[in-house]
mmCIF file of C-alpha atoms in Angstrom:
data_model
loop_
_atom_site.group_PDB
_atom_site.id
_atom_site.type_symbol
_atom_site.label_atom_id
_atom_site.label_comp_id
_atom_site.label_asym_id
_atom_site.label_seq_id
_atom_site.Cartn_x
_atom_site.Cartn_y
_atom_site.Cartn_z
ATOM 1 C CA MET A 1117 18.844 69.561 114.994
ATOM 2 C CA PRO A 1118 22.180 68.622 113.855
ATOM 3 C CA THR A 1119 24.969 71.340 113.814
ATOM 4 C CA ILE A 1120 27.367 73.059 111.615
ATOM 5 C CA LEU A 1121 30.937 74.640 113.704
ATOM 6 C CA THR A 1122 32.057 76.926 111.545
ATOM 7 C CA CYS A 1123 35.412 78.460 111.910
ATOM 8 C CA THR A 1124 36.019 81.674 110.518
ATOM 9 C CA ASP A 1125 39.785 84.058 110.552
ATOM 10 C CA GLY A 1126 38.221 86.980 107.906
ATOM 11 C CA SER A 1127 41.344 84.951 106.240
ATOM 12 C CA PRO A 1128 40.403 85.197 102.022
ATOM 13 C CA TYR A 1129 38.977 81.884 102.476
ATOM 14 C CA ALA A 1130 36.560 83.217 104.960
ATOM 15 C CA PRO A 1131 33.486 83.501 101.433
ATOM 16 C CA SER A 1132 34.043 80.282 100.597
ATOM 17 C CA ILE A 1133 33.594 78.777 103.769
ATOM 18 C CA TYR A 1134 30.504 81.027 104.671
ATOM 19 C CA ARG A 1135 28.775 79.313 101.817
ATOM 20 C CA LEU A 1136 30.187 75.592 101.871
ATOM 21 C CA ALA A 1137 28.370 75.781 105.161
ATOM 22 C CA ALA A 1138 25.629 77.021 104.089
ATOM 23 C CA TRP A 1139 25.385 74.010 101.429
ATOM 24 C CA ALA A 1140 26.057 71.699 104.195
ATOM 25 C CA ALA A 1141 23.960 73.146 106.072
ATOM 26 C CA ALA A 1142 20.400 73.366 103.813
ATOM 27 C CA ARG A 1143 21.632 69.362 103.039
ATOM 28 C CA THR A 1144 21.580 68.605 106.410
ATOM 29 C CA GLY A 1145 19.337 70.588 107.866
ATOM 30 C CA ALA A 1146 21.864 71.358 110.355
ATOM 31 C CA GLU A 1147 21.973 75.012 111.993
ATOM 32 C CA ILE A 1148 25.120 77.048 111.672
ATOM 33 C CA HIS A 1149 27.070 77.867 114.705
ATOM 34 C CA VAL A 1150 30.230 80.463 113.607
ATOM 35 C CA LEU A 1151 33.620 81.097 115.776
ATOM 36 C CA HIS A 1152 36.707 82.944 115.716
ATOM 37 C CA ALA A 1153 39.504 82.400 117.882
ATOM 38 C CA ILE A 1154 41.587 85.208 119.048
ATOM 39 C CA GLU A 1155 44.624 83.579 119.191
ATOM 40 C CA HIS A 1156 47.878 84.128 121.240
ATOM 41 C CA HIS A 1157 49.678 85.522 118.359
ATOM 42 C CA GLU A 1158 47.144 88.073 117.275
ATOM 43 C CA THR A 1159 47.944 89.871 120.747
ATOM 44 C CA PRO A 1160 51.693 89.065 121.377
ATOM 45 C CA ALA A 1161 53.111 89.056 124.990
ATOM 46 C CA THR A 1162 55.665 92.462 125.129
ATOM 47 C CA GLY A 1163 58.530 90.501 127.301
ATOM 48 C CA ASP A 1164 60.411 91.751 129.263
ATOM 49 C CA LEU A 1165 62.209 94.733 126.967
ATOM 50 C CA SER A 1166 62.748 96.678 130.170
ATOM 51 C CA GLY A 1167 66.799 94.862 130.679
ATOM 52 C CA ASN A 1168 68.800 97.087 133.150
ATOM 53 C CA LEU A 1169 67.062 100.736 132.981
ATOM 54 C CA GLY A 1170 66.693 102.046 135.925
ATOM 55 C CA PHE A 1171 63.803 101.715 138.708
ATOM 56 C CA SER A 1172 61.823 104.944 137.145
ATOM 57 C CA ALA A 1173 62.318 104.134 134.131
ATOM 58 C CA ASN A 1174 61.782 100.704 134.388
ATOM 59 C CA ASP A 1175 57.860 101.282 135.875
ATOM 60 C CA GLU A 1176 57.362 103.862 132.544
ATOM 61 C CA LEU A 1177 58.523 101.508 130.493
ATOM 62 C CA LEU A 1178 56.624 98.409 131.820
ATOM 63 C CA GLU A 1179 53.052 101.210 131.832
ATOM 64 C CA GLU A 1180 53.444 101.775 128.611
ATOM 65 C CA LEU A 1181 53.959 98.305 127.899
ATOM 66 C CA THR A 1182 50.555 97.304 129.220
ATOM 67 C CA ARG A 1183 48.920 100.075 127.856
ATOM 68 C CA LEU A 1184 50.390 98.342 124.451
ATOM 69 C CA ASP A 1185 49.108 95.113 125.081
ATOM 70 C CA GLU A 1186 45.234 96.244 125.490
ATOM 71 C CA THR A 1187 45.183 97.904 122.816
ATOM 72 C CA ARG A 1188 46.153 94.837 120.768
ATOM 73 C CA TYR A 1189 43.709 93.353 122.502
ATOM 74 C CA ARG A 1190 41.034 95.221 122.027
ATOM 75 C CA VAL A 1191 41.711 95.763 117.992
ATOM 76 C CA ALA A 1192 41.919 92.107 117.965
ATOM 77 C CA ARG A 1193 38.511 91.771 119.356
ATOM 78 C CA LEU A 1194 36.778 94.644 117.727
ATOM 79 C CA ARG A 1195 38.336 92.650 114.165
ATOM 80 C CA GLY A 1196 36.622 89.495 115.311
ATOM 81 C CA LYS A 1197 33.052 90.879 116.346
ATOM 82 C CA ALA A 1198 33.479 92.959 112.875
ATOM 83 C CA ILE A 1199 34.262 89.046 111.075
ATOM 84 C CA LEU A 1200 31.033 87.574 112.757
ATOM 85 C CA GLY A 1201 28.972 90.110 111.552
ATOM 86 C CA ASP A 1202 30.159 89.868 108.149
ATOM 87 C CA ALA A 1203 29.444 85.893 108.425
ATOM 88 C CA ALA A 1204 26.232 86.437 109.903
ATOM 89 C CA LYS A 1205 25.080 88.497 107.262
ATOM 90 C CA ARG A 1206 26.283 86.489 104.771
ATOM 91 C CA PHE A 1207 23.913 83.238 105.961
ATOM 92 C CA ALA A 1208 20.670 85.455 105.810
ATOM 93 C CA PRO A 1209 18.646 84.839 106.096
ATOM 94 C CA ALA A 1210 19.629 82.180 107.811
ATOM 95 C CA ALA A 1211 19.650 82.733 111.679
ATOM 96 C CA VAL A 1212 23.622 81.486 113.124
ATOM 97 C CA THR A 1213 24.262 81.122 116.394
ATOM 98 C CA THR A 1214 28.393 83.583 116.904
ATOM 99 C CA THR A 1215 30.655 82.646 119.857
ATOM 100 C CA GLN A 1216 34.409 84.864 119.944
ATOM 101 C CA ARG A 1217 36.829 83.148 122.359
ATOM 102 C CA HIS A 1218 40.074 84.273 123.243
ATOM 103 C CA GLY A 1219 42.807 81.112 123.256
ATOM 104 C CA SER A 1220 43.798 78.825 120.337
ATOM 105 C CA LEU A 1221 40.874 77.709 118.307
ATOM 106 C CA VAL A 1222 42.201 73.643 119.244
ATOM 107 C CA ASP A 1223 41.271 74.452 122.642
ATOM 108 C CA ALA A 1224 37.729 75.787 121.567
ATOM 109 C CA MET A 1225 37.189 72.761 119.846
ATOM 110 C CA ALA A 1226 37.055 70.585 122.652
ATOM 111 C CA ASP A 1227 34.083 72.457 123.942
ATOM 112 C CA PHE A 1228 32.216 72.157 120.925
ATOM 113 C CA GLU A 1229 33.232 68.909 119.654
ATOM 114 C CA GLY A 1230 29.795 67.444 121.413
ATOM 115 C CA GLU A 1231 27.353 69.537 120.731
ATOM 116 C CA SER A 1232 28.174 69.734 116.396
ATOM 117 C CA ASP A 1233 27.974 67.863 114.042
ATOM 118 C CA LEU A 1234 30.390 68.867 111.800
ATOM 119 C CA ILE A 1235 33.078 71.077 111.551
ATOM 120 C CA VAL A 1236 33.621 72.922 108.757
ATOM 121 C CA LEU A 1237 36.884 75.785 108.027
ATOM 122 C CA GLY A 1238 39.255 76.794 105.506
ATOM 123 C CA LYS A 1239 42.525 75.396 103.842
ATOM 124 C CA ARG A 1240 44.651 78.178 105.101
ATOM 125 C CA GLY A 1241 44.507 80.872 107.344
ATOM 126 C CA GLU A 1242 45.064 84.268 107.111
ATOM 127 C CA HIS A 1243 48.730 83.417 108.647
ATOM 128 C CA ALA A 1244 49.011 80.756 106.044
ATOM 129 C CA ASP A 1245 51.913 81.190 103.513
ATOM 130 C CA PHE A 1246 49.552 81.133 99.939
ATOM 131 C CA SER A 1247 52.626 82.143 97.537
ATOM 132 C CA LYS A 1248 54.311 78.626 98.964
ATOM 133 C CA GLY A 1249 50.445 76.567 99.573
ATOM 134 C CA HIS A 1250 51.110 75.746 103.229
ATOM 135 C CA LEU A 1251 47.888 74.353 104.748
ATOM 136 C CA GLY A 1252 47.092 76.445 107.790
ATOM 137 C CA SER A 1253 48.696 75.798 110.740
ATOM 138 C CA ASN A 1254 45.026 74.962 112.564
ATOM 139 C CA LEU A 1255 44.341 72.655 110.179
ATOM 140 C CA GLU A 1256 46.456 69.506 111.477
ATOM 141 C CA ARG A 1257 45.639 70.386 115.076
ATOM 142 C CA VAL A 1258 41.683 70.827 114.563
ATOM 143 C CA VAL A 1259 41.928 66.714 112.356
ATOM 144 C CA ARG A 1260 43.814 65.889 114.514
ATOM 145 C CA SER A 1261 41.947 66.268 118.260
ATOM 146 C CA VAL A 1262 38.526 66.139 116.747
ATOM 147 C CA LYS A 1263 36.062 62.773 116.152
ATOM 148 C CA ILE A 1264 33.419 63.971 113.570
ATOM 149 C CA PRO A 1265 33.899 65.488 110.236
ATOM 150 C CA VAL A 1266 35.725 68.018 108.689
ATOM 151 C CA LEU A 1267 34.835 69.762 105.862
ATOM 152 C CA VAL A 1268 37.750 71.674 104.269
ATOM 153 C CA ALA A 1269 36.963 74.525 102.047
ATOM 154 C CA ALA A 1270 38.719 75.454 99.092
ATOM 155 C CA ARG A 1271 39.764 78.889 97.827
ATOM 156 C CA GLU A 1272 36.025 78.930 95.422
ATOM 157 C CA PHE A 1273 32.967 77.384 96.499
ATOM 158 C CA ARG A 1274 31.027 75.615 93.524
ATOM 159 C CA PRO A 1275 27.777 73.221 94.376
ATOM 160 C CA VAL A 1276 28.281 69.454 94.652
ATOM 161 C CA GLU A 1277 27.350 66.954 92.742
ATOM 162 C CA SER A 1278 29.952 64.810 91.820
ATOM 163 C CA PHE A 1279 32.879 63.337 94.315
ATOM 164 C CA THR A 1280 35.620 61.820 94.598
ATOM 165 C CA VAL A 1281 35.961 58.987 98.275
ATOM 166 C CA ALA A 1282 39.499 57.507 98.051
ATOM 167 C CA PHE A 1283 39.114 54.063 99.663
ATOM 168 C CA ASP A 1284 42.184 52.415 101.677
ATOM 169 C CA GLY A 1285 40.512 50.261 103.470
ATOM 170 C CA GLY A 1286 41.350 52.099 106.751
ATOM 171 C CA GLN A 1287 38.894 52.229 109.554
ATOM 172 C CA SER A 1288 39.006 56.289 108.765
ATOM 173 C CA ALA A 1289 38.276 55.551 105.151
ATOM 174 C CA LEU A 1290 35.209 52.431 107.059
ATOM 175 C CA LYS A 1291 34.112 55.000 108.755
ATOM 176 C CA ALA A 1292 34.050 57.653 105.560
ATOM 177 C CA ILE A 1293 32.032 54.906 104.037
ATOM 178 C CA HIS A 1294 29.332 54.385 106.470
ATOM 179 C CA TYR A 1295 28.864 58.740 107.079
ATOM 180 C CA LEU A 1296 27.963 58.372 103.560
ATOM 181 C CA ALA A 1297 25.506 55.348 103.399
ATOM 182 C CA THR A 1298 24.208 56.759 106.054
ATOM 183 C CA GLN A 1299 23.897 61.252 106.919
ATOM 184 C CA PRO A 1300 21.889 63.052 103.661
ATOM 185 C CA LEU A 1301 24.996 65.201 103.161
ATOM 186 C CA LEU A 1302 25.919 64.273 99.355
ATOM 187 C CA LYS A 1303 22.547 62.136 98.620
ATOM 188 C CA ASP A 1304 22.061 62.099 94.845
ATOM 189 C CA ALA A 1305 25.738 63.076 94.011
ATOM 190 C CA GLU A 1306 27.231 60.931 91.965
ATOM 191 C CA CYS A 1307 30.666 58.347 93.644
ATOM 192 C CA ASP A 1308 33.837 57.785 91.668
ATOM 193 C CA LEU A 1309 34.955 54.946 94.420
ATOM 194 C CA ILE A 1310 38.738 55.036 93.932
ATOM 195 C CA ALA A 1311 41.615 52.594 95.725
ATOM 196 C CA VAL A 1312 45.110 52.572 95.106
ATOM 197 C CA GLY A 1313 46.751 49.138 95.165
ATOM 198 C CA LYS A 1314 47.240 45.504 93.418
ATOM 199 C CA ALA A 1315 44.361 43.537 92.006
ATOM 200 C CA ASP A 1316 43.713 40.037 93.963
ATOM 201 C CA SER A 1317 43.851 41.914 97.026
ATOM 202 C CA GLU A 1318 42.889 42.322 100.485
ATOM 203 C CA LEU A 1319 42.241 45.805 99.594
ATOM 204 C CA ALA A 1320 40.206 44.883 95.731
ATOM 205 C CA ARG A 1321 37.806 42.884 98.215
ATOM 206 C CA SER A 1322 36.727 46.091 100.844
ATOM 207 C CA LEU A 1323 36.685 47.881 98.023
ATOM 208 C CA ASP A 1324 33.837 45.924 96.507
ATOM 209 C CA VAL A 1325 31.368 45.910 99.749
ATOM 210 C CA ALA A 1326 32.450 49.690 99.959
ATOM 211 C CA ALA A 1327 30.992 49.646 96.231
ATOM 212 C CA ALA A 1328 27.903 47.798 97.269
ATOM 213 C CA THR A 1329 27.334 49.534 100.279
ATOM 214 C CA LEU A 1330 27.339 52.988 98.481
ATOM 215 C CA ARG A 1331 25.487 51.397 95.917
ATOM 216 C CA ALA A 1332 22.290 49.795 98.702
ATOM 217 C CA ALA A 1333 22.629 53.280 99.531
ATOM 218 C CA GLY A 1334 21.136 54.767 96.727
ATOM 219 C CA TYR A 1335 24.050 56.293 95.047
ATOM 220 C CA THR A 1336 25.763 55.625 91.873
ATOM 221 C CA VAL A 1337 29.051 54.289 91.388
ATOM 222 C CA ALA A 1338 31.835 53.899 89.627
ATOM 223 C CA SER A 1339 34.440 52.029 90.926
ATOM 224 C CA ARG A 1340 38.505 51.239 90.063
ATOM 225 C CA LEU A 1341 41.626 49.582 91.620
ATOM 226 C CA VAL A 1342 44.837 51.028 90.239
ATOM 227 C CA PRO A 1343 48.743 50.952 90.335
ATOM 228 C CA GLY A 1344 50.542 53.976 91.257
ATOM 229 C CA ASP A 1345 51.567 56.789 93.330
ATOM 230 C CA PRO A 1346 47.965 57.202 95.954
ATOM 231 C CA GLU A 1347 49.078 60.681 95.766
ATOM 232 C CA GLU A 1348 49.465 61.246 92.064
ATOM 233 C CA VAL A 1349 46.923 58.317 90.739
ATOM 234 C CA ILE A 1350 43.774 59.921 93.188
ATOM 235 C CA SER A 1351 45.114 63.603 92.739
ATOM 236 C CA ALA A 1352 44.497 63.591 88.812
ATOM 237 C CA ARG A 1353 41.228 61.332 89.575
ATOM 238 C CA VAL A 1354 39.775 63.977 90.895
ATOM 239 C CA ARG A 1355 41.048 66.620 88.248
ATOM 240 C CA GLU A 1356 39.953 64.667 85.101
ATOM 241 C CA SER A 1357 36.629 63.349 86.161
ATOM 242 C CA GLY A 1358 35.312 67.062 87.228
ATOM 243 C CA SER A 1359 34.940 65.733 91.346
ATOM 244 C CA ASP A 1360 33.417 68.863 93.441
ATOM 245 C CA LEU A 1361 34.398 67.338 96.351
ATOM 246 C CA LEU A 1362 36.869 64.515 97.576
ATOM 247 C CA VAL A 1363 36.061 62.037 100.410
ATOM 248 C CA MET A 1364 39.039 60.539 102.814
ATOM 249 C CA GLY A 1365 40.169 59.047 105.972
ATOM 250 C CA ALA A 1366 42.944 62.013 107.521
ATOM 251 C CA TYR A 1367 45.087 58.464 108.686
ATOM 252 C CA GLY A 1368 46.059 55.553 107.724
ATOM 253 C CA HIS A 1369 47.244 52.368 109.615
ATOM 254 C CA SER A 1370 50.532 52.991 110.594
ATOM 255 C CA ARG A 1371 51.181 54.423 114.329
ATOM 256 C CA ILE A 1372 53.437 56.957 113.206
ATOM 257 C CA ARG A 1373 50.724 58.291 110.553
ATOM 258 C CA GLU A 1374 48.434 58.054 113.341
ATOM 259 C CA LEU A 1375 50.211 61.176 114.711
ATOM 260 C CA ILE A 1376 50.567 62.977 112.083
ATOM 261 C CA LEU A 1377 48.064 64.184 109.711
ATOM 262 C CA GLY A 1378 49.234 61.680 106.688
ATOM 263 C CA SER A 1379 51.250 62.945 104.143
ATOM 264 C CA THR A 1380 49.183 61.753 101.325
ATOM 265 C CA THR A 1381 46.139 63.419 103.415
ATOM 266 C CA ALA A 1382 48.005 66.504 103.467
ATOM 267 C CA GLY A 1383 49.853 65.805 99.859
ATOM 268 C CA LEU A 1384 46.143 65.711 98.236
ATOM 269 C CA ILE A 1385 44.302 69.078 100.234
ATOM 270 C CA ARG A 1386 47.033 70.574 99.251
ATOM 271 C CA THR A 1387 47.546 69.480 95.429
ATOM 272 C CA CYS A 1388 42.821 68.902 94.978
ATOM 273 C CA HIS A 1389 41.270 72.148 94.232
ATOM 274 C CA VAL A 1390 38.169 70.578 95.861
ATOM 275 C CA PRO A 1391 36.853 71.254 99.231
ATOM 276 C CA VAL A 1392 38.122 68.037 101.243
ATOM 277 C CA LEU A 1393 35.462 65.481 103.985
ATOM 278 C CA LEU A 1394 37.812 64.447 106.016
ATOM 279 C CA PHE A 1395 37.596 61.758 109.031
ATOM 280 C CA ARG A 1396 39.296 59.758 111.493
#
């Protein structure tokens, strides 16, 4: 049975993450595995605060700092246990597996990616700067570290009846087309396939092949190639079409963009108020 790895930190995105994961599980017949990681910033090391104090004062201070670290870790662990308990209730009556890890979320990905088929997490975690619209610090690291699709939840969930595919002809975009054609996640939803570039180009020919592949898989596809700035064009198209989800590759062609989340990708995740299904 396929497995959806659902990552939570109890942020305001958590309810949307759970509903999106439940929707994906119902579409694919998958089981849910909920993961909470206690990262190092939640249990900060106090460091050497003893300075040049005398020997006995130093010992007393170190003992107090040790007790403080232990208290912080115990509180973080109990908070994580409460977050996982809340998640299990929200998925009920479906049974879910829950795991709490101490360490970075990215390190946990290395352990669980091999037994998972899809990762679901939020655009922003509890420590993101919501006022400035920054993406969560874990999002880029997770997308960069895993090879399976990542479904990024928006703040609010709504059922997915239509979706837009941002197609650039790259390997990750081709991987997205193959996934859509072979997996049940978005079957029966209307597909809006869009590429940004010039007519009579290699991209135009690749777009035609992608549209034909999706139609052969049973999708109703509207395909278009338009000029302009990719982030502006695609963001406007998602908004105007009323699509419920954006599908795209996480990277472009250049080696530099292979090292980071592509700027267009990051911009679209920020500006589009719908979930984003990413491939690398």
